[in-house]
Amino acid sequence: MADNKKMVREITSMEDDFAQWYTDVVKKAELVDYSSVRGCMVIRPYGWAIWENIQKILDARFKATGHENVAMPLFIPESLLQKEKDHVEGFAPEVAWVTHGGSEELTERLCVRPTSETLFCEHYSHIIHSYRDLPKLYNQWCSVVRWEKTSRPFLRSVEFYWQEGHTMHETAEEAMEETERMLNLYADFCEHELAMPVIRGQKTDKEKFAGAQATYTIEAMMHDGKALQSGTSHYFGDGFARAFDITFTGRDNTLQYPHQTSWGMSTRLIGAIIMTHGDDNGLVLPPAVAPIQVVVIPVAQHKEGVLEKARELADRLSRFCRVKIDDSDNSAGWKYAEYEMKGVPLRLEIGPRDIEENQCVLVRRDNREKAFVSLDALEETIPRLLESVRQGLYDKALANREARTVTATTLEELVEKAGAQNCFIKTMWCGDEACELKLKEVAGVTSRCMPFAQEHLADTCVCCGRPAKTMIYWGKAY
Amino acid sequence: MADNKKMVREITSMEDDFAQWYTDVVKKAELVDYSSVRGCMVIRPYGWAIWENIQKILDARFKATGHENVAMPLFIPESLLQKEKDHVEGFAPEVAWVTHGGSEELTERLCVRPTSETLFCEHYSHIIHSYRDLPKLYNQWCSVVRWEKTSRPFLRSVEFYWQEGHTMHETAEEAMEETERMLNLYADFCEHELAMPVIRGQKTDKEKFAGAQATYTIEAMMHDGKALQSGTSHYFGDGFARAFDITFTGRDNTLQYPHQTSWGMSTRLIGAIIMTHGDDNGLVLPPAVAPIQVVVIPVAQHKEGVLEKARELADRLSRFCRVKIDDSDNSAGWKYAEYEMKGVPLRLEIGPRDIEENQCVLVRRDNREKAFVSLDALEETIPRLLESVRQGLYDKALANREARTVTATTLEELVEKAGAQNCFIKTMWCGDEACELKLKEVAGVTSRCMPFAQEHLADTCVCCGRPAKTMIYWGKAY
């Protein structure tokens, strides 16, 4: 405990060193621990509880839209991975290979799944025979492994947790609708539950998923102006179906290939939450996924009746929110700092004077606003305050994004603006990969997405000056 | 669909070939699909939904007893696995080894976790410093990999799903209490939620977990008289703590080693459910974990008002149980067979005549009892019937176990009884491993457990005739 007291206070300021601030928060809010396994982390109870809350909400939304959960094997035989040419080219360089079982060398090596399109396709080839078997709307919650050279907790790691939806449809139109439906579900989840505004759009061919015909994305802006790709949804057409020989008898009695999608969100979202809402006192959690929504702190808890009242309140609150009481013998000041570091949205303080006056103090984590609230009004006030916190977080994040979003119509302008600060740069683009490569080279930015909400900013490509095909966002990204 | 119609009917009888019956049920109730990954299975939506229900109940019980969920890495570096001598000897021969990441050979190979004691211990060495940090009560839900030669869905597979609890305590007594608490929680879960009677006891030294000082187990009897180890709880003393140098400053200011437990239950439970309750019509699910508790079948659904009424009922039932309506154009008879195969505890039939008389027919899956029930009484009747199904399943399983439990006081008697039928054989035992090996050799039985509920059956060991130390159960096991 003595150690903790010191630790809690020492955190780098965001402005001094954003990367170090992030590492400090992740460690001191007790979200992860490092392990001796290269690139893999231990997700600690507080971090995992955030993920469980994310899972619960998303899983309910998936089920409400007709999806079912399944579990595919952890391993993919090399020959299976190789069936779809673009896919294997994209993933083979970054997979972990199992070559031995016990003391025996395997006749065919297995990779630890980096994603599971191939496994789903093999299964679908067994169970899809008729149009009556469609659509298949499957999802799985699991971890996947990609042999990254560098790693940062939640943002980039060899092993990470995610959900991967894989669906099969009778027609291209239905598959495309599903791709969009899930992207919109993701965007709605981010904006409403995580209080994180996102830009919806399509990835360029260069940035799309290996094997996909089209990849849609939601892009969020972090506090430091960098982008974080927060969820993707892919349309595959019938490419995998052909490679895996998945056919069905259609309504017209002809043999057809089904059309496929996949979509995923991962523990990166926790990184996004930290970097969108956090501040120099630590984590700031959106109420919907906060493991503790209200922490009850007894003040002068040695005085008669205080602990009893605090416990009674915690018990009462537990009926409508996630509450924790801290009745340890640490000082009230220490506790305030501790739960600020952990990003608990509301703090309820209750002391002898409050009890006399039938009130308590409620302090918001996001803006430190304090309110004296009658103990009779908690059932009404707390849900309202939690919603205010959510709205406050959203507004602040949106304001940051708007302040850091600029437009450029010439290469010089783009280079200058990209050099001035991390930001989203809106431009027109000809659609040519050469221009993407050039902007990366001269301005250090990558294409984020071609937004669904198109604007006409100019007639010509920001880079080459040829006629523009689309509006696009550029930025530096995690 | 045409294919399905045929498939549903074709199932081997339990008495003809129990193993084939099991395989048929697993396949035709759509619990799993085979994959091209050796020893790994695809768990299909219906099978995974059973596991999700098991998870939900167990997870709530773990949390109610103070446990928190975490996530440890998927991989264990070879040097970490080797830190505890008995543990590595037990597991090294059956792990999958990752030797390459991308195109590079690793400097140290990693095994895919077969169990996570070593990872938890490494983490605990980082976070346990003082007696104030204890106990640590952690659990994780994940899959583990053991390189088994043979595999059967749910019962034995290279990859399987489980939860593994890992706890650290200030004293040996507290750790021992935890070991027993979790075994009792498992037993209670099996008996009350899965309707599966179990025998609680301790494993012999030969059968205990690699690295444990003591292993406790719950043993269930399957329909065919074989045993299935359904959950285990291990007491480690401070062996791992010493190997991993985990120390804490005690209340007396001395440096001490904490005392450790681990405990696990797995998707084997689904195999246990199948083999405990199933019959020649397929799966029979205990209501607590059934994905569908009541299936509503409209009879003569083309007649006016039938579908509407059936949907209205399904909607009403969804408020207090898991319900599905099958309004497909398959025949009622086909539907009956389908949901019997899937083990749905209750079938609700509603036709034009029923609607006229404001009633419906409720049919129990376990004993096919039919009842005409007033539509006004469903909120009361259905929960009561589901509880009757549970009790009926439990009683039947218990009766089977009692009919197949025998006592032996001499080796000849044991050999004869073991040869007559699969059964549990209760005997006295001297505690010597030589006698365990001998019984395996001459009667094909292994020790199941030394039950907590001891009986005095004789003074001498059933095998060697020397003075007995304990009563013990023997049997053939999955």
Short mmCIF file of C-alpha atoms in Angstrom, two decimals, chain A residues 58 63 74 78 180 183 189 216 218 245 302 378 386 396 415 434 445:
data_model
loop_
_atom_site.label_atom_id
_atom_site.label_comp_id
_atom_site.label_asym_id
_atom_site.label_seq_id
_atom_site.Cartn_x
_atom_site.Cartn_y
_atom_site.Cartn_z
CA LEU A 58 -21.82 -5.59 -28.30
CA LYS A 63 -27.77 -11.16 -31.02
CA LEU A 74 -7.23 -21.88 -32.58
CA GLU A 78 -0.85 -24.13 -43.62
CA GLU A 180 -22.86 -1.57 -43.79
CA LEU A 183 -20.22 -0.76 -39.54
CA PHE A 189 -21.70 1.75 -30.17
CA TYR A 216 -15.27 -0.06 -44.34
CA ILE A 218 -14.67 3.89 -38.38
CA ASP A 245 -15.81 -24.33 -53.10
CA HIS A 302 -14.24 6.67 12.29
CA LEU A 378 -30.06 9.63 -5.72
CA LEU A 386 -23.90 9.55 -15.61
CA LYS A 396 -15.11 17.31 -25.58
CA VAL A 415 2.53 19.32 -46.02
CA ALA A 434 0.95 6.57 -56.19
CA VAL A 445 0.31 10.75 -43.36
#
